[in-house]
Amino acid sequence: MTTTIRTSLVEALASIVGSRFAGQVEDPSTLLDAAGPLSQPPRADAWVRPKTPGEVAGVLAWCYERGVAVTPRGGATGLSGGAVPLSGGVVIALDRLTRVGGVDHRRWLLDVGAGVTTAHVHRLARENGLNFPPDPGAAEQSQIGGNIATNAGGPHALKYGATRAWVTGIEAVLAPGELVRLGAPVRKDSSELDLKSLLVGSEGTLGIITGALVRLTPAPEERVGGLALFADARAGATAVGDLLASGVLPAAVEYFDAATLALVAATCPVELPTGTAFGLLIEVDGRAGEAAREWREVEDALAGSSSAVLRAGTAGELQRLWDWRHSFPGVVMTLRGGFRSGDVVVPVDQLADALQRTGEIGREYGLRTCSFGHGGDGNLHPAFMIDPRDAGEIERAHRAADALADMALELGGTVSGEHGIGSLKARFMARQCSPAVLRAQAAVRLALDPKLLLNPGKKVLPAPEARGDPIPSIAS
Amino acid sequence: MTTTIRTSLVEALASIVGSRFAGQVEDPSTLLDAAGPLSQPPRADAWVRPKTPGEVAGVLAWCYERGVAVTPRGGATGLSGGAVPLSGGVVIALDRLTRVGGVDHRRWLLDVGAGVTTAHVHRLARENGLNFPPDPGAAEQSQIGGNIATNAGGPHALKYGATRAWVTGIEAVLAPGELVRLGAPVRKDSSELDLKSLLVGSEGTLGIITGALVRLTPAPEERVGGLALFADARAGATAVGDLLASGVLPAAVEYFDAATLALVAATCPVELPTGTAFGLLIEVDGRAGEAAREWREVEDALAGSSSAVLRAGTAGELQRLWDWRHSFPGVVMTLRGGFRSGDVVVPVDQLADALQRTGEIGREYGLRTCSFGHGGDGNLHPAFMIDPRDAGEIERAHRAADALADMALELGGTVSGEHGIGSLKARFMARQCSPAVLRAQAAVRLALDPKLLLNPGKKVLPAPEARGDPIPSIAS
């Protein structure tokens, strides 16, 4: 885009949102997300920070009419490059959409703008004695709009489901610039085609989510948790499947392998038995008395396979175990300066095989590897540790991630459990989906974005023959 | 369609499915559904009963290439005309798709063909100590594929959600005749655009569902239930909202008004206090001991508002209450020979107003009216009683149903809680949805059915300007 065109673009955006909230992108590298540099560098001409859904509609209408690509951006905590602009045009930051409509206590609904942070949603729920269960990792930075756009998960998705299960309504701007409301504040609905569910997890390719009506639930009266430890990874991973097959549904079953333990055992708040090769952080919750009973069932189910089951004696002790668990990515990062984080999901009875094959993949590509994640969901987050200055290691990590995706598909799983596809995994979709499913997804995308200007290059890539106009040259 | 063309159509279908399983439609009136005659009479040229998903794909491919409309048909227990052909062409009956893949006990999944009856899914779950919660009214006749296509509900949707919540995977034939699998046997997924959720409730307009991977859950160890009775309808309806707002979530809260009681009080298995003007059938379930505790919470919550809370002393007594509840539609039918059944949903705190206004609508149109349904979900099924030979009454019942839809929308609800849109309610969509939402729905429909041959005239009607070819003249 020439300087002149770019200047007039910014002027047009400023006329919609005010001059303080629109500008040229001077350094596109500031527009990465938590995944860090990817093979395609960020590219954008302008940024805009609308304050209202109406302003978002105005910006999209202006851009759509002129063939300018737009990339919606929430907290940029994603790990798949979903919020990173690749095709020039305008980055629409949604952080000023911070409307909070108050908790509706009779309907247990909360009306929030897309830019409200996940942690603030949690606080609003908690202050009202309620709970918003989705708990993705970067809740202080991530925004609820982005959580919805990626169907974000977190440890407690095991019992409560991921974000899609907690969205009753969506407010969004659709191409060519129309504000819509999808869903209704009712408990049951068989009327419209379910565009609301379709928009959840669509990563900005079908519309720009500007707000949501999220569902809350009474906070559990009691939480009980602790560690289950195993001398053998296969025994531990198999025990996860056995536990769930027995009918016990904990709120969370987080796993960590021996390679993870080698890095974090020293900071574990409880002393780990020697010979521990695999561990689980398990939490159960429910009404008073029920959680304690369920914890005993967990202990019974794991008695034969584990070397120890250690119950946290107090809420504070349980919280320290969670703090320890949340420290894992940071510790892993420090070892070699960086890591390529995996996110695949397999049927939970395939967890043991998936862990074994992850280790084999790491060895094959010469990468130090550890794995921790959401065991009960079969959602693995292997970490291939790399020196971020070593191009060879980065390349090997990319190939290892490819092998990981193939492994998940072979075991009957999918290439993303909760981080989404973004640009990082877009090429995997052709492995996961049959040509007919790819065509159907591309057709739906084109139906809602006929000019392919909404977050181009992400999620499902329309087949060349299905594609309309290419991204126009104004964004060159 | 001329006789010659029709003969060659049947010959072509017979070559795909065998001559016993294809034929001409001699009497289209046999192709109504449980809603009975609607303003548009059924129209179809041929029927076909494929045995395999591959045969369904073959039939759709043949029809799609030649511009022949198709109407998928399950158990035809729908109440909105969704399975009734309106545009000629071929009715694809799915009753022979009765594959049962067996219960996967480690994943709690059941792989079934679309033609398996809902009751058989329930039996398969029960025989394995498990539960498939969706329980629409006509479970012995309705087929799981149709339940998915309409996102069917039932009394226990209150606690467990409607059918969408229990579908892990869908097998479907998409235009122009491609067999696809959507979803995966995993607990969590953020990969593909969620076409699976979109197909649930799409009523055959986006594809033909040929099978599903449905999710099961451990059967509750204990059920406790009974009747709560009120001297005043508003007090009873308000109590439903209060009960749910208090944090108690029963498995089912069914309501019945005074006009219903006037018809069914005589057959009630327990003696009703004189002056009862409103009642609830409430069931709670859970682990042993929990249900009894929750029932006490129900009693406490209703103590101030109800005239009596009568607990069923045994499982048999509770079952008799359910049998009584399920008798209501039949009893109402006998009074005047027919009734127009409503299905609207409102926020549960609007239930009292919705009931009052339903009575006003009945009086305005001179129709004897009663109302019973799923109170906890705010899902009303008012019955406008009619003599099915009286054209004037039928017309007034249609207008009353119109007023009912407007009332639900004014109270913040939608025009269908669980029966779907079909052709009966298709005209209401333009009242419920903004023009932009209607356009988006039509665009998605056209994307997956560019020739508009899949169940034409149902659900969302593409705007004329968005429509491609009209239904071709072969189906005239």
mmCIF file with all atom_site columns, C-alpha atoms in Angstrom, chain B residues 36 41 44 46 119 137 190 192 209 218 230 243 270 294 316 324 351 367 374 390 416 422 424 449:
data_model
loop_
_atom_site.group_PDB
_atom_site.id
_atom_site.type_symbol
_atom_site.label_atom_id
_atom_site.label_alt_id
_atom_site.label_comp_id
_atom_site.label_asym_id
_atom_site.label_entity_id
_atom_site.label_seq_id
_atom_site.pdbx_PDB_ins_code
_atom_site.Cartn_x
_atom_site.Cartn_y
_atom_site.Cartn_z
_atom_site.occupancy
_atom_site.B_iso_or_equiv
_atom_site.pdbx_formal_charge
_atom_site.auth_seq_id
_atom_site.auth_comp_id
_atom_site.auth_asym_id
_atom_site.auth_atom_id
_atom_site.pdbx_PDB_model_num
ATOM 1  C CA . GLY B 1 36  ? -51.824 -32.832 10.167 1.00 0.00 ? 36  GLY B CA 1
ATOM 2  C CA . PRO B 1 41  ? -50.849 -29.680 0.579  1.00 0.00 ? 41  PRO B CA 1
ATOM 3  C CA . ALA B 1 44  ? -44.183 -35.513 -4.183 1.00 0.00 ? 44  ALA B CA 1
ATOM 4  C CA . ALA B 1 46  ? -41.599 -40.603 -5.840 1.00 0.00 ? 46  ALA B CA 1
ATOM 5  C CA . ALA B 1 119 ? -36.831 -45.277 22.053 1.00 0.00 ? 119 ALA B CA 1
ATOM 6  C CA . GLY B 1 137 ? -42.702 -37.033 23.142 1.00 0.00 ? 137 GLY B CA 1
ATOM 7  C CA . SER B 1 190 ? -11.229 -26.333 18.264 1.00 0.00 ? 190 SER B CA 1
ATOM 8  C CA . GLU B 1 192 ? -12.975 -27.199 12.016 1.00 0.00 ? 192 GLU B CA 1
ATOM 9  C CA . ILE B 1 209 ? -28.282 -36.787 8.247  1.00 0.00 ? 209 ILE B CA 1
ATOM 10 C CA . PRO B 1 218 ? -24.217 -42.764 33.520 1.00 0.00 ? 218 PRO B CA 1
ATOM 11 C CA . PHE B 1 230 ? -50.870 -23.850 43.340 1.00 0.00 ? 230 PHE B CA 1
ATOM 12 C CA . LEU B 1 243 ? -36.877 -22.106 41.961 1.00 0.00 ? 243 LEU B CA 1
ATOM 13 C CA . VAL B 1 270 ? -53.138 -38.469 43.304 1.00 0.00 ? 270 VAL B CA 1
ATOM 14 C CA . GLU B 1 294 ? -32.390 -31.716 46.204 1.00 0.00 ? 294 GLU B CA 1
ATOM 15 C CA . GLY B 1 316 ? -43.873 -46.693 40.422 1.00 0.00 ? 316 GLY B CA 1
ATOM 16 C CA . TRP B 1 324 ? -50.511 -39.136 33.380 1.00 0.00 ? 324 TRP B CA 1
ATOM 17 C CA . LEU B 1 351 ? -43.477 -17.654 32.107 1.00 0.00 ? 351 LEU B CA 1
ATOM 18 C CA . LEU B 1 367 ? -60.827 -20.861 20.913 1.00 0.00 ? 367 LEU B CA 1
ATOM 19 C CA . HIS B 1 374 ? -41.776 -27.565 29.910 1.00 0.00 ? 374 HIS B CA 1
ATOM 20 C CA . ASP B 1 390 ? -64.429 -26.488 10.903 1.00 0.00 ? 390 ASP B CA 1
ATOM 21 C CA . SER B 1 416 ? -39.790 -22.575 18.574 1.00 0.00 ? 416 SER B CA 1
ATOM 22 C CA . GLY B 1 422 ? -40.721 -26.637 9.115  1.00 0.00 ? 422 GLY B CA 1
ATOM 23 C CA . LEU B 1 424 ? -45.619 -24.075 9.484  1.00 0.00 ? 424 LEU B CA 1
ATOM 24 C CA . ASP B 1 449 ? -27.536 -26.168 -1.309 1.00 0.00 ? 449 ASP B CA 1
#
